[in-house]
Structures are given as C-alpha cells and as structure tokens.
Coordinates of C-alpha atoms in Angstrom, one line a residue:
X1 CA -51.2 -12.5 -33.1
X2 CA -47.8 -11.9 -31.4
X3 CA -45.7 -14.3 -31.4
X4 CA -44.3 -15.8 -27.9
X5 CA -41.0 -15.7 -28.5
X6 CA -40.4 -12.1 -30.2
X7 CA -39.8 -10.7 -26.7
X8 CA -36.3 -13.1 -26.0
X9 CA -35.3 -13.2 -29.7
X10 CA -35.5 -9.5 -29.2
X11 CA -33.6 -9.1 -26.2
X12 CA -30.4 -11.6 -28.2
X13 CA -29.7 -8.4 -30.2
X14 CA -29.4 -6.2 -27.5
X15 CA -26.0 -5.9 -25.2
X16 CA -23.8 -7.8 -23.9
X17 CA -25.4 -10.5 -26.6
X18 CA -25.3 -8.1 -29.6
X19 CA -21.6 -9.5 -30.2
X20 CA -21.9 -13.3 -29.1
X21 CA -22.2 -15.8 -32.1
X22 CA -25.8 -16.7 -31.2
X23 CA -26.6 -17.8 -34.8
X24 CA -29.8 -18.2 -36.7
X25 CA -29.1 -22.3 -36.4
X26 CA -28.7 -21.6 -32.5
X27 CA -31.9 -19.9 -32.3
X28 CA -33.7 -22.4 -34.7
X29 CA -32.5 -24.9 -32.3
X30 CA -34.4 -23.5 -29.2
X31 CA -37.6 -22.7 -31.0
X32 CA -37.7 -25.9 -31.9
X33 CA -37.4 -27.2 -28.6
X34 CA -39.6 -24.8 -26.8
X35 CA -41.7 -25.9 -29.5
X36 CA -41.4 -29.4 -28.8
X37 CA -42.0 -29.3 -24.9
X38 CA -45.4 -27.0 -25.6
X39 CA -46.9 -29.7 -27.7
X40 CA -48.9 -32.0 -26.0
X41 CA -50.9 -35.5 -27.1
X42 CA -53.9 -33.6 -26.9
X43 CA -52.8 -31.1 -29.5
X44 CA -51.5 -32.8 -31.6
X45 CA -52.3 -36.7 -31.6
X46 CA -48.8 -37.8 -31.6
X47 CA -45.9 -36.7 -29.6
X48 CA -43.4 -39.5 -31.0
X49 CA -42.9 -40.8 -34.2
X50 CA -44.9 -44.2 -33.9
X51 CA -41.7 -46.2 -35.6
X52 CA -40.4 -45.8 -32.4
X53 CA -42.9 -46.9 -29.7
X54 CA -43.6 -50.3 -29.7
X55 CA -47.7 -50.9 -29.6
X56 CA -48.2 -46.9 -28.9
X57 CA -47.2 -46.9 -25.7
X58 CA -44.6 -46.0 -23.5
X59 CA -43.0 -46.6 -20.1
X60 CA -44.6 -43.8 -18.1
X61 CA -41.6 -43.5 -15.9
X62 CA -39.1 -43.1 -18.8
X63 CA -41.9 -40.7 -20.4
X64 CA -41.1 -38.9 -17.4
X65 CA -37.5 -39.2 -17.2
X66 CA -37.0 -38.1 -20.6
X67 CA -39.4 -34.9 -20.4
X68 CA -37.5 -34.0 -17.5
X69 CA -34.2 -34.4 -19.5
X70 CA -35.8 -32.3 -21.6
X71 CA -37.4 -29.4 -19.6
X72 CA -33.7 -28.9 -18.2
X73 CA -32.2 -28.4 -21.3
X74 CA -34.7 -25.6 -21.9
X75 CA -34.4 -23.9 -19.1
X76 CA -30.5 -23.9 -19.6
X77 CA -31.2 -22.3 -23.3
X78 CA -33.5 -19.7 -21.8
X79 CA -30.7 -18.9 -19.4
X80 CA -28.3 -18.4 -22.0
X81 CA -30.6 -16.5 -23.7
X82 CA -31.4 -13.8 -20.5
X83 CA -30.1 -11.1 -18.0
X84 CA -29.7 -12.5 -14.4
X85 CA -30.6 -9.9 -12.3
X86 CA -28.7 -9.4 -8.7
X87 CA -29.9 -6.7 -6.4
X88 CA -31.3 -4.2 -9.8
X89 CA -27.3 -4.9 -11.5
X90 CA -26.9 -6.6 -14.4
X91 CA -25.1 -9.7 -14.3
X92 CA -23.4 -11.4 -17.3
X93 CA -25.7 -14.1 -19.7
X94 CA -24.8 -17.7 -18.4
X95 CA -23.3 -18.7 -21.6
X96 CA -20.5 -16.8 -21.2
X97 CA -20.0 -17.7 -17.3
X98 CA -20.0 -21.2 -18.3
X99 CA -18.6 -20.9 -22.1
X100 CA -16.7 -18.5 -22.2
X101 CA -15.0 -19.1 -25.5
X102 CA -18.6 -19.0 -27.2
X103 CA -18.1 -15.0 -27.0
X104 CA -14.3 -15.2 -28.1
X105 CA -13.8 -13.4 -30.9
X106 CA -10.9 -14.4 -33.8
X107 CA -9.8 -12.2 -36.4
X108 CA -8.8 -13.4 -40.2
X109 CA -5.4 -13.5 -39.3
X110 CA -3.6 -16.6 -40.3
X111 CA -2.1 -16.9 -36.7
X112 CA -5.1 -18.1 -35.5
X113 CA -4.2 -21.2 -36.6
X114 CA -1.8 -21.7 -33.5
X115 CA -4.5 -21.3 -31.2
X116 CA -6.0 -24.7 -29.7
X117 CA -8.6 -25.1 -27.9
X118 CA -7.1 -24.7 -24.2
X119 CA -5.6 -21.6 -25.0
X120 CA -9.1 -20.2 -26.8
X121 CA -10.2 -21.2 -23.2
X122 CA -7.9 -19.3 -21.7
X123 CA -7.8 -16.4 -23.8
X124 CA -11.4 -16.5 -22.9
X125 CA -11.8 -16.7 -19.6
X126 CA -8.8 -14.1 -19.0
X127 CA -10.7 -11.3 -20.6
X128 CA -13.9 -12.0 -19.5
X129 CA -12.3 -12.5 -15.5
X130 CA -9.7 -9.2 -15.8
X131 CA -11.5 -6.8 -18.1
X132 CA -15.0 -7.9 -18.3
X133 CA -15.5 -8.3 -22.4
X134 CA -14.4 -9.8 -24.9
X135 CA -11.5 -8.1 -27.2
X136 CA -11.0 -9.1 -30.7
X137 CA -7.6 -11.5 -31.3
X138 CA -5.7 -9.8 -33.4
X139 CA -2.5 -12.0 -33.3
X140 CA -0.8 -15.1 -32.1
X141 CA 2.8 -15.7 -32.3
X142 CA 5.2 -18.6 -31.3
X143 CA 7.8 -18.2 -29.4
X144 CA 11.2 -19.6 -31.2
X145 CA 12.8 -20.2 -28.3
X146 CA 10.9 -20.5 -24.6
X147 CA 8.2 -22.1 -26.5
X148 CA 5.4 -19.8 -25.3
X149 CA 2.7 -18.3 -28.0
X150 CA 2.1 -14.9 -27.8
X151 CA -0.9 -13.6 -28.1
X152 CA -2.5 -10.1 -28.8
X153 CA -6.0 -8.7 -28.8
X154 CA -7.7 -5.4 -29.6
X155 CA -5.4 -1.9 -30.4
X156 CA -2.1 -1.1 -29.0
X157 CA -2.9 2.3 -29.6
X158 CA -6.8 2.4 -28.0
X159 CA -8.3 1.9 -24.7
X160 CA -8.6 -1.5 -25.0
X161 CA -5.6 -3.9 -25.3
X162 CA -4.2 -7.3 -23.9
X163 CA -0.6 -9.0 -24.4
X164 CA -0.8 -12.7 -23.3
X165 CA 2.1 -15.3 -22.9
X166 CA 0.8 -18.5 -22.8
X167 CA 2.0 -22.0 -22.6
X168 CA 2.0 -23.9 -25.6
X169 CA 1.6 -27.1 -24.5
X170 CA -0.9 -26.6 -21.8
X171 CA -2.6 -23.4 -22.9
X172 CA -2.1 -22.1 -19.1
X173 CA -1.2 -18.3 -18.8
X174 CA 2.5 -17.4 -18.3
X175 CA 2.5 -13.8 -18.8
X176 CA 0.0 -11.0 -19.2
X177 CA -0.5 -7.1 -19.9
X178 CA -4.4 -5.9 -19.9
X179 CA -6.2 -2.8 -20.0
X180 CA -9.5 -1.2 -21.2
X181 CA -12.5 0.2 -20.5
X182 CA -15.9 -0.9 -20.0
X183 CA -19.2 1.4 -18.9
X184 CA -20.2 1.7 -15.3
X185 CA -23.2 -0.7 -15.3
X186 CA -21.1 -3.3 -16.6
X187 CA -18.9 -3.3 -13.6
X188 CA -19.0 -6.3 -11.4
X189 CA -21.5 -7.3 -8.5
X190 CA -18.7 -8.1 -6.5
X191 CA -17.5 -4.2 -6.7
X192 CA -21.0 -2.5 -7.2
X193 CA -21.8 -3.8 -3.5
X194 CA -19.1 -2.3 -2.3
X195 CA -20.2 1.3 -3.8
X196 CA -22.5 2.5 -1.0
X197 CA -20.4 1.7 2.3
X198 CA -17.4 2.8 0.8
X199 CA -18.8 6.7 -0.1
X200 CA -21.0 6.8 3.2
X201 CA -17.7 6.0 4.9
X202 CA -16.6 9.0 3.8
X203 CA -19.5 11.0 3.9
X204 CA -20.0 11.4 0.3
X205 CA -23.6 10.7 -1.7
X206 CA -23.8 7.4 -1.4
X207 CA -26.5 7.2 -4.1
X208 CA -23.5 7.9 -6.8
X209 CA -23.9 5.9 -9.7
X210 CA -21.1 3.8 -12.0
X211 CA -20.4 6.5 -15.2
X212 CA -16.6 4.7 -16.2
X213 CA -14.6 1.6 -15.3
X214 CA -11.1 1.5 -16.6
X215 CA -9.3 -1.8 -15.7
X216 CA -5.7 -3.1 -16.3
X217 CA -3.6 -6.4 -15.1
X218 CA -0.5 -7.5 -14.9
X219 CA 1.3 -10.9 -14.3
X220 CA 5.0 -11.7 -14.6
X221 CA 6.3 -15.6 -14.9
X222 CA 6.3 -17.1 -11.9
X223 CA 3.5 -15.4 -10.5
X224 CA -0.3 -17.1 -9.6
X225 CA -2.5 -15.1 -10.7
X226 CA -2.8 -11.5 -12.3
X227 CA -3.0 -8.3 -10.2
X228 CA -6.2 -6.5 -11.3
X229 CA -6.9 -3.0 -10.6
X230 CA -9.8 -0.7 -11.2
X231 CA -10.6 2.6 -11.0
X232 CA -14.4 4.0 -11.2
X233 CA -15.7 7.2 -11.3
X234 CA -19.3 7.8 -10.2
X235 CA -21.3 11.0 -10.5
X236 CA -24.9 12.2 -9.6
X237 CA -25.9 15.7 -10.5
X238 CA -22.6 17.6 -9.4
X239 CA -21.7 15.2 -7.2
X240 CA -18.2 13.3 -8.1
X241 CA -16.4 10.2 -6.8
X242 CA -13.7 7.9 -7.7
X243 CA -13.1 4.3 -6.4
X244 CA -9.8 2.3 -6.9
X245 CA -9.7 -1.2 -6.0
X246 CA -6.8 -3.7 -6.2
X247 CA -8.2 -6.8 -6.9
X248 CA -11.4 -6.9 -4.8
X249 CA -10.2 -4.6 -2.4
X250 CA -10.9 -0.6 -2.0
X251 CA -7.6 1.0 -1.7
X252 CA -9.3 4.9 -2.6
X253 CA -12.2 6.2 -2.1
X254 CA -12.8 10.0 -3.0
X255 CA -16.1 12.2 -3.1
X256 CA -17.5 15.6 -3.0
X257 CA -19.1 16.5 0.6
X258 CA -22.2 18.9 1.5
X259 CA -20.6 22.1 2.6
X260 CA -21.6 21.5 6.0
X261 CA -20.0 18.2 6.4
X262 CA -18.4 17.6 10.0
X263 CA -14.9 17.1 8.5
X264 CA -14.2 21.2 7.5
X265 CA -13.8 22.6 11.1
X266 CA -14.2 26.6 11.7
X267 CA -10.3 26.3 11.9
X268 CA -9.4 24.2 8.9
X269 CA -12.2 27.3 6.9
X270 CA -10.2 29.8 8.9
X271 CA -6.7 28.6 7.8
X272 CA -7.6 28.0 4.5
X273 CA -9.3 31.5 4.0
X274 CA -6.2 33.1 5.2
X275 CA -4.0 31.1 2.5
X276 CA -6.1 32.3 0.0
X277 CA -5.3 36.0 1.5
X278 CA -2.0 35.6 1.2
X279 CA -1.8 34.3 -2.2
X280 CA -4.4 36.7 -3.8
X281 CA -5.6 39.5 -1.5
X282 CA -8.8 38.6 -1.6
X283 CA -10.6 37.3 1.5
X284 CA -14.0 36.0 2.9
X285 CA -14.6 34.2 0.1
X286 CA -17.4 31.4 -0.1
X287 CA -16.9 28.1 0.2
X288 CA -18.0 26.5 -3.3
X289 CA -17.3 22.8 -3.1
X290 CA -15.4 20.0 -0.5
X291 CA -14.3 16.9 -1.6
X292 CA -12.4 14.0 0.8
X293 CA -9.7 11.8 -0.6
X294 CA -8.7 8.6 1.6
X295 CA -6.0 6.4 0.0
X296 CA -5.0 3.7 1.8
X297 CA -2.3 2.5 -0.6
X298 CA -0.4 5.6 0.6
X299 CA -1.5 5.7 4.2
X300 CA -2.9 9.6 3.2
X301 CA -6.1 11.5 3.7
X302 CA -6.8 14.8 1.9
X303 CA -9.1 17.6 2.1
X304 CA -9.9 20.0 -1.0
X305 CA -11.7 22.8 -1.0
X306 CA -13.1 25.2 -3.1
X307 CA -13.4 29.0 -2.9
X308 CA -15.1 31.6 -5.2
X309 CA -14.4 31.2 -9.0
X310 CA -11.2 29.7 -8.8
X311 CA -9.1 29.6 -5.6
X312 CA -8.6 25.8 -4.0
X313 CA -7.1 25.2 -0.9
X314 CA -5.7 21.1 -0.7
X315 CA -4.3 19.8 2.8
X316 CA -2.7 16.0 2.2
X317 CA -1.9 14.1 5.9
X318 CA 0.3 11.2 5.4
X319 CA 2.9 8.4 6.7
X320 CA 5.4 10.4 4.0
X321 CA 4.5 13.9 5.8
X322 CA 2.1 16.9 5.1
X323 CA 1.2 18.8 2.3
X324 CA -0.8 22.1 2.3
X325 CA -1.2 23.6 -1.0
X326 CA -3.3 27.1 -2.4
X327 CA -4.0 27.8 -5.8
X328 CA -5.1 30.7 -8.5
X329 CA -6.6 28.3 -11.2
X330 CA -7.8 30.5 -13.4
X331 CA -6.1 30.7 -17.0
X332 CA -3.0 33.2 -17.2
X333 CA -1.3 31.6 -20.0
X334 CA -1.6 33.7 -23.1
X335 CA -3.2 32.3 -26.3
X336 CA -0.9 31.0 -28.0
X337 CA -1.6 30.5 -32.0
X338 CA 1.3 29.5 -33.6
X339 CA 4.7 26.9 -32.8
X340 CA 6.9 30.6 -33.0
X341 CA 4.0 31.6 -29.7
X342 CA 4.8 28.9 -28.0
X343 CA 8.2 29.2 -28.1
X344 CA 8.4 32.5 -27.4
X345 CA 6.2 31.7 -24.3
X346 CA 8.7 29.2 -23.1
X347 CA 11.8 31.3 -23.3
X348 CA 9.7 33.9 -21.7
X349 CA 8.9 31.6 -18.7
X350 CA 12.7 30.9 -18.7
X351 CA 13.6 34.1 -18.6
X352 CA 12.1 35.2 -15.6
X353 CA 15.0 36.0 -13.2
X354 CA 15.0 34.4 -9.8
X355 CA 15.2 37.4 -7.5
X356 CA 11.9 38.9 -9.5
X357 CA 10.3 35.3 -8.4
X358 CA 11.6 35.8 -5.5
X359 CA 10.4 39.4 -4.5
X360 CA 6.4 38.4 -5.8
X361 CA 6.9 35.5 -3.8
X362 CA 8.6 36.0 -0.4
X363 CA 5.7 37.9 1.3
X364 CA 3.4 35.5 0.5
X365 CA 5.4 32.5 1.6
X366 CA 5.9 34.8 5.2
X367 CA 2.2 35.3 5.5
X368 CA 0.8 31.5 4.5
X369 CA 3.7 29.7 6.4
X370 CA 5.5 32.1 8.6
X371 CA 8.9 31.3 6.2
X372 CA 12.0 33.3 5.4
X373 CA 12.7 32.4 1.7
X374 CA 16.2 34.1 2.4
X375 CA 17.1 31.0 4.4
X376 CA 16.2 28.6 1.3
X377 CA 18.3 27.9 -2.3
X378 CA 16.2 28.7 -5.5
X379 CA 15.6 25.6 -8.0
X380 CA 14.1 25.9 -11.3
X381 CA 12.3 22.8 -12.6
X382 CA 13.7 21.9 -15.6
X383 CA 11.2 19.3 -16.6
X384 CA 7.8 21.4 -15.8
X385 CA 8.3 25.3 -17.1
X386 CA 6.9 27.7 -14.8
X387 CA 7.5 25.5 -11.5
X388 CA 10.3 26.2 -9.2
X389 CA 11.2 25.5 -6.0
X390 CA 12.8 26.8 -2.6
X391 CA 14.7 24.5 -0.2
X392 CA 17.0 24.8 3.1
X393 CA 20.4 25.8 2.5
X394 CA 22.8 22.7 2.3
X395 CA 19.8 20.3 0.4
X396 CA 20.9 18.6 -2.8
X397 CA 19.0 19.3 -5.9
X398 CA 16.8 16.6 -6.5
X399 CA 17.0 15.2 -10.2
X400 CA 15.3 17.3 -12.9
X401 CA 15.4 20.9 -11.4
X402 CA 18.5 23.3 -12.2
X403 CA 19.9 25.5 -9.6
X404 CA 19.2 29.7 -9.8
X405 CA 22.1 29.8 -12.1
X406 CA 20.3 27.7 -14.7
X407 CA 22.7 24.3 -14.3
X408 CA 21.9 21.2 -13.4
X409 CA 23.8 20.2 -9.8
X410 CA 26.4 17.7 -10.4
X411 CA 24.8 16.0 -7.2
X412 CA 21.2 15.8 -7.9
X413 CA 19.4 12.5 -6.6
X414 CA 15.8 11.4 -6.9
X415 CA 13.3 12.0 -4.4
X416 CA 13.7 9.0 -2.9
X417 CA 17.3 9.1 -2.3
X418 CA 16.5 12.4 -0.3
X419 CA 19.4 13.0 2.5
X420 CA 17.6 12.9 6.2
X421 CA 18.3 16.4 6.7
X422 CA 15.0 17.4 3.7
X423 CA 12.3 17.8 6.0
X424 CA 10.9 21.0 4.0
X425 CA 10.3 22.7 0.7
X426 CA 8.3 25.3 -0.8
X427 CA 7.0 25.0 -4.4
X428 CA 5.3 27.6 -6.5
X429 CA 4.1 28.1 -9.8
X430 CA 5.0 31.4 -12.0
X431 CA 3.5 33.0 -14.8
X432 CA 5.8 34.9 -17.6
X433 CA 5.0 38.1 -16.0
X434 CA 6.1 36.4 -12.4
X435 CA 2.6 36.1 -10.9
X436 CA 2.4 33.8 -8.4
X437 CA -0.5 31.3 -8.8
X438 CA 0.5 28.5 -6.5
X439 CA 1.8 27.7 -3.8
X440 CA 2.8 24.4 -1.4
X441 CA 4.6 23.4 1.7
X442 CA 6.0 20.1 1.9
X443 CA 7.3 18.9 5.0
X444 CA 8.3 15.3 4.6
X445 CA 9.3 12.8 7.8
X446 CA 12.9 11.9 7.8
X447 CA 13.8 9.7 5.7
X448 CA 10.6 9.9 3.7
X449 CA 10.2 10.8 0.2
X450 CA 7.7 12.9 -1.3

C-alpha cells in the first residue's frame, strides 16, 4: 500500500527545498506527529500514557485545548514543508519567510566563528530579500578598526556574489554589494504581476514568460535601505522583452511588436526605407521585426526596426535629444586565426586615411540627413577601432577620440562637459576596406549630453 506521506517527503527534495537543512530528525519529527494526531482512542485503546491521567480520564476542555495546540503545530510543519501557490506563481516555502537563517548556508571556513546569531539573521534575510536565494558564506572578517565584520558569500568571479558590512555589536547591515542570478519563475509575486500591464502598455505579447532574472544592490553607510534593481528578460516563441525595475518600480519596459502595430506609421516605414537606400542601395525591403523600448530612467522612447537579412533602422526620442541610426549588420570583419591576424587587422583599420572615409561616406550622409560633411572636423575614436566621427567646425574633441591627424586634442572633455554650441554629430562605422556599415545622427539639446 502507498504510503501517505511519500507524496510531501517527495516534494522536500525537490527545489527551492533541495538545499534547506530539512534533516532526517526534522522529518522524523513530523511523521511522528502527523502520526500522533491520526491515532484515535478507537484505534488504538490509549491515546496517553496512563501514568499520566489520573483515574483515565481527562478534562474534556483541556483534551480540546491541547489537540488544538496540536493540530496548529501541524499545519505549521506541513506549511514548511509545501509550495504556496499565488495566482499559478510559485511563492517561497514558509520556513524560509519566517526562518530565514534555517536556509543559510556556512562554509568550513574558520571565520564563521565571528558570526552570531543576529548577523546569521541578517545575512539571511538580506539574500533572501535582495537576491532571492541563499548564497554560500564563504568568509567573515573583522574589521580592526571601525569595528564592522565583513562578510562574503558565493564567487567573486561568478554570477553570484555579495559583500556585506555589518555591525558587530548589533548585527544590523552597514554596507552592502549583491548580485546574481536566479531563473525566471523564481522571480517575485510582487514583480511577476506587474509583467502583463507593463508589455500590453507597450503593445508587446503580454503572454511573455520569465526566462532570466539578474539582480544586484547596493548600500553605502548612512543609507536605509539597499537599492535593488532587476532586470528580466521574457521570451515566447520569437517574441523578446526586457523589464528593469528599481526596487519595485518599472523604469524599462521593451518588446517586440506585430508588424502591424499602430506605432510604425507609413512615414516612420518611409523614412527608414530610404535610410537604408542610402546606406546600401538597396531599397523596398521587408520589414522583418519591430521592437519598442520605453525607458523612463532616461526620459527616452525608441523604435527598432528590422529590414531584410540584416539592415536595422533605430530612432531614440529623448529629454537629451534624438538619435536616428541605420545599420549593415552583417559580418565584414575577416577571420582572423592567429594574434599576428589580429594585429594586422587593427593597423589595417588604422590605417584607413580620412579623406577615403570621407569620400565612401559623404554621399550617404547627404542623402540620409541632407548634411555637408565638408562643414564638419573628422575624429577617429581611439578607444573603439573602426568608429569615427564628424562634428561642426569649432567643437572640442570629446575625450577618447584623436583628431584626423591621429593626436589626441590637448582640449578634449567628456561628454558631459560638452560646450552649448554641440547640438550635432555624425558617427559611422568603417570596415578596413572603408565600407561604411553604420551610420547615426545625434542631435543633442543644449546643454545636454549624449
């Protein structure tokens, strides 16, 4: 005959319990008192021990009291022991909501020593509130002078690593730095009921499902609280989305439309068609994919499109300005085998004279954006090979790119120390043989950086 109980001790091997110290004594415990509460006088003669009822009997109200006590404690340990469901997600087990340090796991470090039991707690409830697992403690250090032990857990090098400060006479968090990673249909209720509004608001597939959470934190002395920020992406079929999300509030939301959506006009297809002329000489070609970007952090909406095999068109609408970009993505760089390939690769890239750039680019930059490159100063960008960039006459070079003659302006600033005259630049990407495969406008607001 099956037994009862195989069906829950089953389901404490399986995820998220597979790695909480449920032990055999823990689970001898429970049968013992599901055991308990099924046996009846009938069954078996005597419930008590008769040492310790005077005559046989008992008080019938403190037989009731007492089986009550009882029954609650069960129903706690099947609990502990079970999913709680919430709308079809899956929830964390009640144990660790309400003990959290029974999933904490130490390593054999000697350092663990220095850990008591409020800053277990903490440790605890830290990971389990800002990540959403448990990470193994690796280390725990005192701190010689501020008096704060420092704690460490998981793989500097992996996904998955936390720093903590903590204070080592109350245990309370000072300090922390968290990241890591977790699978989409462990993300929490809280965000997964966002998921639907948030894509149809866009007019994306709102049926998109969780695939990957990746979630990091950050908290500096003095501060309340941590500032905790996840990113999700969701896929279904071909469909693609991303979600971002500081703290509990959405501050991105991007997603692939249908083709027909509302938000591609005849126009924007129009304009984006003829960008794609321009840069290839190839026109009329279909539209493959759409996807819409709002960010709300940046105050910036973007539409993507995709043409043919491997043209995109990207138009970015923001506080900072515009951007309109169109793009050859398919591979021109050579394969290259050997360190003595890519080298010669690079100094091939950097030896592609400006006014050859200049001649494969210039038409194209007239027909896209109705602009005379002979007005605008050539920058190579030092720090990406095969960018450069064109810019009105009388602009400073912004930090990292070199002027046509290969040196670095002895007035370079970063972008956000842009003079107010920098309203609009021009950047393209070259191959070695000077085919250009990119191009954007920039037009930033005064004042505004990039």
């Amino acid at each position: 005959m099956k037994h009862p109980n195989d069906d829950w001790e089953k389901e404490i091997q399986k995820e998220p319990f597979a790695e909480s110290p449920f032990t055999e004594k823990h689970k001898q415990h429970v049968l013992r008192q599901v055991s308990w509460s099924q046996t009846t006088p009938k069954q078996t003669g005597e419930l008590h021990p008769p040492g310790r009822i005077p005559n046989g009997r008992m008080n019938p109200r403190k037989r009731r009291l007492r089986t009550g006590s009882v029954m609650g404690g069960i129903v706690v340990a099947a609990l502990a022991g079970a999913f709680i469901l919430w709308n079809g997600q899956i929830v964390e087990p009640v144990v660790e909501r309400f003990y959290p340090t029974a999933s904490l796991q130490l390593s054999d470090d000697p350092s663990m020593s220095l850990l008591t039991d409020k800053m277990k707690r903490t440790v605890a409830i830290t990971m389990r509130d800002y990540l959403g697992k448990q990470l193994q403690v690796t280390l725990a250090k005192k701190g010689p002078i501020t008096g704060w032990v420092y704690v460490e857990a998981g793989q500097e090098l992996e996904t998955d690593y936390a720093q903590m400060w903590l204070d080592g006479e109350t245990g309370a968090l000072v300090e922390l730095n968290l990241r890591g990673e977790i699978p989409g249909d462990r993300l929490e209720h809280r965000f997964v009921r966002q998921i639907p509004g948030l894509l149809a608001d866009i007019g994306s597939d709102s049926t998109m499902k969780p695939v990957r959470v990746l979630r990091s934190a950050i908290m500096k002395k003095g501060e309340e609280m941590p500032i905790m920020n996840t990113s999700l992406t969701l896929q279904k079929d071909e469909s693609y989305g991303e979600i971002r999300w500081r703290q509990d509030q959405a501050i991105y939301v991007s997603g692939d439309l249908t083709l027909d959506t509302a938000r591609v006009t005849a126009e924007i297809l129009e304009t984006a068609q003829e960008a794609i002329k321009g840069l290839s000489g190839e026109s009329k070609l279909p539209l493959r994919g759409v996807n819409y970007t709002r960010d709300d952090d940046l105050s910036e909406e973007s539409i993507n499109l995709t043409f043919g095999d491997h043209y995109f068109v990207r138009s970015i609408q923001g506080k900072a300005g515009t951007h309109y970009m169109v793009m050859d993505y398919k591979g021109y760089t050579p394969e290259l085998k050997s360190m003595e390939d890519h080298e010669n690769y690079v100094e091939e890239l950097l030896g592609v004279e400006e006014e050859i750039i200049r001649q494969h680019a210039a038409p194209m930059v007239k027909q896209i954006f109705n602009i005379d490159l002979n007005d605008y100063t050539f920058y190579r960008d030092s720090s990406n090979l095969g960018m450069a960039s064109f810019r009105p006459e009388g602009n400073e070079d912004p930090e990292g790119t070199t002027d046509s003659g290969g040196t670095t302006d002895s007035k370079s600033t970063t972008d956000s120390e842009e003079p107010s005259g920098t309203k609009d630049e021009i950047q393209i990407r070259y191959t070695q043989d000077a085919r250009i495969t990119m191009i954007e406008r920039i037009q930033r607001e005064e004042n505004g950086s990039q």
